[in-house]
């Protein structure tokens, strides 16, 4: 996207978009490492979560040696199958649990918790990102349909599990749903599949980062495989450092979504208004507004989206997620040894 906007609106737009693109992909890559350290603990608690993050996160270093996204195509679809199994398992396992008589459903409990939850909706459906990324890089013209179909596929699956879990546990929902479900072979299978999914998703998210860094150091077109590997390694090391520094999975996801992804909605909307502001540019547009809409109606929709996302997500949601992140860093500390681990014998 940054290269497209650079060609249409100039270098400054390209740079700003690149910064936000890099930020969101780097954040989500680090979050995958946080996730593996957190969920593997539910099938083996002999090591602390930080140690698990270092052990399993180190396995992610293999992505440095994979040449291109083409090598991930089969695995990206396998990752989606893994997500579907896990989501359906959580849904049906939750529905099978008998509700407590005094169970309450009163969340959110404050303005801050409301907007922190709202920040999570900004990244809703992010499990479909692997397929979107690959199709966008290989066939950009098909991105819109790919994005639409992937969202239509993932949204009901994810919503079904979210609603089922909250229905079953209400205000008692804990940090990780796996901790609330009985340990069975189906739960362990879900954990293992999620671990594999995190590895796949890290690889797909990190590839664009590797390409950006290769271009910065002017080795992207180099025939030397080892030069590329050398400049990729610091990206992996930095993401591992962030993962062990901030082991707050849900809060980190909310913060990344509100800080970075918000503007990846705002920037394209603003660019559309600027590029197609004049009647001449509207007439020369390759695609006209959908469903018989006028350009004025489309501009109004874009401006509405800009205001909504900038105020609600970029403003309130960012405040809430950073506030929660700061509080958790104060409570548990940076580089927490075992974030929210149950006490031994409890």
Coordinates of C-alpha atoms in Angstrom, one line a residue:
X1 CA 0.0 0.0 0.0
X2 CA 2.8 2.4 0.8
X3 CA 4.3 2.1 -2.7
X4 CA 0.8 2.7 -4.3
X5 CA 0.2 5.9 -2.2
X6 CA 3.8 7.0 -2.9
X7 CA 3.1 6.9 -6.6
X8 CA -0.2 8.7 -6.2
X9 CA 0.5 11.3 -3.5
X10 CA 4.3 11.5 -3.1
X11 CA 7.1 10.4 -1.0
X12 CA 5.7 11.7 2.3
X13 CA 2.6 9.6 2.1
X14 CA 4.7 6.6 1.2
X15 CA 6.9 7.1 4.2
X16 CA 4.0 7.6 6.7
X17 CA 2.2 4.6 5.4
X18 CA 5.3 2.5 5.5
X19 CA 5.9 3.4 9.1
X20 CA 2.4 2.2 10.1
X21 CA 2.6 -0.9 7.9
X22 CA 5.9 -1.8 9.5
X23 CA 4.6 -1.1 13.0
X24 CA 1.5 -3.2 12.7
X25 CA 3.3 -6.2 11.1
X26 CA 6.1 -6.0 13.6
X27 CA 3.7 -5.8 16.5
X28 CA 1.6 -8.7 15.4
X29 CA 4.8 -10.8 14.7
X30 CA 6.0 -10.2 18.3
X31 CA 2.5 -11.0 19.6
X32 CA 2.7 -14.4 17.9
X33 CA 5.8 -15.1 20.1
X34 CA 3.9 -13.9 23.2
X35 CA 1.1 -16.3 22.3
X36 CA 3.2 -19.4 22.1
X37 CA 4.7 -18.8 25.5
X38 CA 1.3 -18.3 27.0
X39 CA -0.6 -21.2 25.6
X40 CA 2.0 -23.9 25.7
X41 CA 2.0 -23.5 29.5
X42 CA -1.5 -25.1 29.6
X43 CA -0.1 -28.5 28.4
X44 CA 3.4 -28.2 30.1
X45 CA 3.9 -25.9 33.1
X46 CA 7.4 -27.2 34.0
X47 CA 8.9 -24.0 32.5
X48 CA 7.8 -20.4 33.1
X49 CA 6.1 -18.6 30.3
X50 CA 9.1 -16.4 29.7
X51 CA 11.3 -19.4 29.2
X52 CA 8.8 -21.0 26.9
X53 CA 8.7 -17.8 24.9
X54 CA 12.5 -17.9 24.5
X55 CA 12.5 -21.6 23.6
X56 CA 9.6 -21.7 21.1
X57 CA 10.3 -18.1 20.0
X58 CA 13.8 -19.2 19.0
X59 CA 12.2 -21.7 16.6
X60 CA 10.7 -18.7 14.8
X61 CA 14.3 -17.9 13.7
X62 CA 13.8 -20.5 10.9
X63 CA 11.7 -17.9 9.1
X64 CA 14.8 -15.9 8.4
X65 CA 16.0 -18.6 6.0
X66 CA 12.8 -18.9 4.0
X67 CA 13.2 -17.0 0.7
X68 CA 9.7 -15.8 -0.1
X69 CA 6.0 -15.9 0.8
X70 CA 5.4 -18.4 -2.0
X71 CA 6.8 -21.0 0.4
X72 CA 4.0 -20.3 2.8
X73 CA 1.0 -20.7 0.5
X74 CA 0.0 -24.2 1.6
X75 CA 0.8 -23.5 5.2
X76 CA -1.4 -20.3 5.3
X77 CA -4.5 -22.4 4.5
X78 CA -3.4 -25.0 7.0
X79 CA -3.2 -22.2 9.6
X80 CA -6.8 -21.2 8.8
X81 CA -7.9 -24.8 9.4
X82 CA -6.1 -24.8 12.7
X83 CA -7.9 -21.6 13.7
X84 CA -11.3 -23.0 12.7
X85 CA -10.8 -26.1 14.8
X86 CA -9.7 -24.1 17.8
X87 CA -12.6 -21.6 17.6
X88 CA -15.1 -24.4 17.2
X89 CA -13.6 -26.4 20.0
X90 CA -13.8 -23.4 22.3
X91 CA -17.4 -22.7 21.3
X92 CA -18.7 -26.3 21.8
X93 CA -16.6 -26.9 24.9
X94 CA -18.0 -23.7 26.5
X95 CA -21.6 -24.6 25.5
X96 CA -21.2 -28.0 27.2
X97 CA -20.3 -26.4 30.5
X98 CA -23.1 -26.0 33.1
X99 CA -23.5 -22.3 34.0
X100 CA -23.3 -21.2 37.6
X101 CA -26.5 -20.1 39.1
X102 CA -25.1 -16.7 40.1
X103 CA -23.3 -16.1 36.8
X104 CA -23.5 -12.5 35.7
X105 CA -22.9 -10.8 32.3
X106 CA -22.3 -7.1 33.1
X107 CA -19.1 -6.3 31.2
X108 CA -17.7 -3.8 30.5
X109 CA -17.1 -2.4 34.0
X110 CA -15.7 1.0 33.1
X111 CA -15.1 3.4 30.2
X112 CA -11.5 2.3 30.0
X113 CA -12.4 -1.4 29.8
X114 CA -15.0 -0.6 27.2
X115 CA -12.5 1.2 24.9
X116 CA -9.8 -1.4 25.6
X117 CA -12.3 -4.0 24.3
X118 CA -13.2 -1.7 21.4
X119 CA -9.5 -1.6 20.5
X120 CA -9.6 -5.4 20.1
X121 CA -12.4 -5.1 17.5
X122 CA -10.1 -3.0 15.3
X123 CA -8.0 -6.1 14.7
X124 CA -11.1 -8.4 14.5
X125 CA -10.7 -11.0 11.8
X126 CA -6.9 -10.7 11.8
X127 CA -6.6 -14.5 11.5
X128 CA -7.4 -14.1 7.8
X129 CA -4.4 -11.8 7.3
X130 CA -2.0 -14.6 6.1
X131 CA -4.2 -15.2 3.0
X132 CA -4.8 -11.5 2.4
X133 CA -1.0 -10.7 2.5
X134 CA -0.1 -13.4 0.1
X135 CA -2.7 -12.6 -2.5
X136 CA -2.0 -8.9 -2.2
X137 CA 1.7 -9.5 -3.0
X138 CA 1.1 -11.9 -5.8
X139 CA -2.1 -10.7 -7.3
X140 CA -2.9 -7.2 -6.1
X141 CA -5.9 -6.8 -8.3
X142 CA -7.7 -9.6 -6.4
X143 CA -7.0 -8.2 -3.0
X144 CA -10.5 -6.7 -2.5
X145 CA -12.3 -10.0 -3.2
X146 CA -9.8 -11.9 -1.1
X147 CA -10.2 -9.6 1.8
X148 CA -14.0 -9.7 1.6
X149 CA -14.2 -13.5 1.3
X150 CA -11.7 -14.1 4.1
X151 CA -13.6 -11.7 6.5
X152 CA -16.9 -13.4 5.6
X153 CA -15.4 -16.7 6.4
X154 CA -13.6 -15.8 9.6
X155 CA -16.2 -13.4 11.2
X156 CA -18.9 -16.0 12.0
X157 CA -16.4 -18.5 13.2
X158 CA -14.7 -16.1 15.6
X159 CA -18.0 -14.5 16.7
X160 CA -19.5 -18.0 17.5
X161 CA -16.6 -18.8 19.8
X162 CA -16.6 -15.4 21.5
X163 CA -20.3 -15.4 22.2
X164 CA -20.2 -19.0 23.4
X165 CA -17.3 -18.4 25.8
X166 CA -18.9 -15.3 27.3
X167 CA -22.3 -17.0 27.6
X168 CA -20.7 -19.8 29.5
X169 CA -18.4 -17.9 31.8
X170 CA -19.8 -14.3 31.8
X171 CA -17.8 -12.0 34.1
X172 CA -15.7 -14.9 35.2
X173 CA -13.8 -15.0 31.9
X174 CA -10.1 -15.2 32.7
X175 CA -7.0 -14.1 30.9
X176 CA -6.9 -17.2 28.7
X177 CA -9.9 -19.4 27.8
X178 CA -7.7 -22.5 27.8
X179 CA -7.3 -22.1 31.6
X180 CA -11.1 -22.3 32.1
X181 CA -11.8 -25.4 29.9
X182 CA -11.2 -28.9 31.2
X183 CA -8.1 -30.6 30.1
X184 CA -8.9 -33.2 27.4
X185 CA -7.3 -34.5 24.3
X186 CA -9.4 -32.1 22.3
X187 CA -8.1 -29.1 24.3
X188 CA -4.5 -30.3 24.0
X189 CA -5.0 -30.7 20.3
X190 CA -6.3 -27.1 20.1
X191 CA -3.2 -25.9 22.0
X192 CA -0.8 -27.7 19.6
X193 CA -2.6 -26.5 16.5
X194 CA -2.5 -22.9 17.8
X195 CA 1.2 -23.2 18.4
X196 CA 1.7 -24.3 14.8
X197 CA -0.6 -21.5 13.7
X198 CA 1.5 -18.9 15.5
X199 CA 4.6 -20.1 13.8
X200 CA 3.0 -20.0 10.4
X201 CA 1.5 -16.5 11.0
X202 CA 4.8 -15.2 12.3
X203 CA 6.5 -16.3 9.1
X204 CA 3.9 -14.7 6.9
X205 CA 3.9 -11.4 8.9
X206 CA 7.7 -11.3 9.1
X207 CA 8.3 -11.8 5.4
X208 CA 7.2 -8.2 4.4
X209 CA 9.4 -6.9 7.2
X210 CA 12.4 -8.8 5.9
X211 CA 11.8 -7.4 2.4
X212 CA 11.5 -3.8 3.7
X213 CA 14.8 -4.2 5.6
X214 CA 16.5 -5.8 2.6
X215 CA 15.5 -2.8 0.5
X216 CA 16.8 -0.4 3.2
X217 CA 20.2 -2.1 3.1
X218 CA 20.0 -2.4 -0.7
X219 CA 20.5 -6.2 -0.7
X220 CA 17.0 -7.2 -1.9
X221 CA 18.2 -7.8 -5.4
X222 CA 21.5 -9.3 -4.3
X223 CA 22.1 -12.9 -5.3
X224 CA 23.8 -13.5 -2.0
X225 CA 21.5 -15.5 0.2
X226 CA 23.6 -14.9 3.3
X227 CA 23.6 -11.1 3.0
X228 CA 19.8 -11.2 3.1
X229 CA 19.8 -13.6 6.1
X230 CA 22.2 -11.2 7.9
X231 CA 20.0 -8.2 7.6
X232 CA 16.9 -10.2 8.4
X233 CA 18.2 -11.5 11.7
X234 CA 17.9 -8.1 13.7
X235 CA 14.2 -8.0 12.8
X236 CA 13.7 -11.4 14.4
X237 CA 15.8 -10.5 17.5
X238 CA 13.9 -7.3 18.0
X239 CA 10.5 -9.1 17.9
X240 CA 11.8 -11.7 20.4
X241 CA 12.9 -8.9 22.7
X242 CA 9.5 -7.2 22.5
X243 CA 7.8 -10.5 23.2
X244 CA 9.7 -11.2 26.4
X245 CA 9.5 -7.5 27.5
X246 CA 5.7 -7.2 27.1
X247 CA 4.2 -10.7 27.8
X248 CA 0.7 -9.1 28.0
X249 CA -0.9 -10.8 25.0
X250 CA -4.4 -9.3 25.0
X251 CA -3.4 -5.8 26.1
X252 CA -0.5 -5.8 23.6
X253 CA -2.9 -6.7 20.8
X254 CA -5.3 -3.9 21.8
X255 CA -2.5 -1.4 21.9
X256 CA -1.0 -2.4 18.6
X257 CA -4.5 -2.3 17.0
X258 CA -5.3 1.1 18.3
X259 CA -1.9 2.7 17.7
X260 CA -1.1 1.3 14.2
X261 CA -4.1 -0.4 12.6
X262 CA -6.4 2.6 13.2
X263 CA -4.3 4.7 10.8
X264 CA -4.3 1.9 8.2
X265 CA -8.0 2.6 7.9
X266 CA -7.7 6.4 8.1
X267 CA -4.8 6.8 5.5
X268 CA -6.5 4.9 2.6
X269 CA -9.8 6.8 3.2
X270 CA -7.9 10.2 3.2
X271 CA -5.9 9.2 0.2
X272 CA -9.1 8.3 -1.7
X273 CA -10.6 11.7 -1.0
X274 CA -7.5 13.6 -2.1
X275 CA -6.8 11.5 -5.2
X276 CA -10.4 11.7 -6.5
X277 CA -11.3 15.2 -5.3
X278 CA -11.5 16.8 -8.7
X279 CA -14.0 16.0 -11.4
X280 CA -11.2 15.2 -13.9
X281 CA -9.7 12.6 -11.6
X282 CA -13.1 11.1 -11.0
X283 CA -13.8 10.7 -14.7
X284 CA -10.4 9.1 -15.2
X285 CA -10.8 6.7 -12.3
X286 CA -10.3 3.0 -13.3
X287 CA -13.2 2.0 -11.0
X288 CA -16.2 4.1 -10.2
X289 CA -18.0 4.1 -6.8
X290 CA -19.9 0.8 -6.2
X291 CA -23.7 0.3 -6.2
X292 CA -24.3 3.5 -8.3
X293 CA -23.1 5.8 -5.5
X294 CA -22.0 9.3 -6.4
X295 CA -18.5 10.5 -5.7
X296 CA -19.9 13.0 -3.1
X297 CA -21.5 10.1 -1.2
X298 CA -18.3 8.1 -1.3
X299 CA -16.3 11.1 0.0
X300 CA -18.8 11.6 2.8
X301 CA -18.5 7.9 3.8
X302 CA -14.7 8.2 3.8
X303 CA -14.7 11.4 5.8
X304 CA -17.1 9.7 8.3
X305 CA -14.8 6.7 8.6
X306 CA -11.8 9.0 9.1
X307 CA -13.5 10.9 11.9
X308 CA -14.9 7.8 13.6
X309 CA -11.6 5.9 13.5
X310 CA -9.4 8.9 14.5
X311 CA -11.6 9.9 17.5
X312 CA -12.9 6.5 18.7
X313 CA -9.9 4.3 17.9
X314 CA -7.0 6.6 17.5
X315 CA -8.1 8.7 20.5
X316 CA -10.2 6.8 23.2
X317 CA -9.1 3.3 22.3
X318 CA -5.4 4.3 22.3
X319 CA -5.8 6.0 25.6
X320 CA -7.5 2.9 27.1
X321 CA -5.1 0.3 25.8
X322 CA -1.9 2.3 26.7
X323 CA -3.4 2.9 30.2
X324 CA -4.0 -0.8 30.7
X325 CA -0.6 -1.7 29.3
X326 CA 1.1 0.8 31.7
X327 CA -0.8 -0.6 34.6
X328 CA 0.1 -4.2 33.8
X329 CA 3.7 -3.3 33.3
X330 CA 3.6 -1.6 36.8
X331 CA 1.8 -4.6 38.4
X332 CA 3.8 -7.5 36.8
X333 CA 6.9 -5.7 35.6
X334 CA 8.7 -5.8 32.2
X335 CA 10.2 -9.1 31.3
X336 CA 7.8 -10.8 33.7
X337 CA 9.0 -14.3 34.5
X338 CA 5.6 -16.0 34.4
X339 CA 2.7 -13.5 33.6
X340 CA -0.6 -14.5 35.2
X341 CA 0.7 -18.0 36.0
X342 CA -1.5 -19.9 38.6
X343 CA 0.2 -20.5 41.9
X344 CA 1.7 -24.0 42.3
X345 CA -0.8 -26.3 44.0
X346 CA -3.7 -23.9 43.3

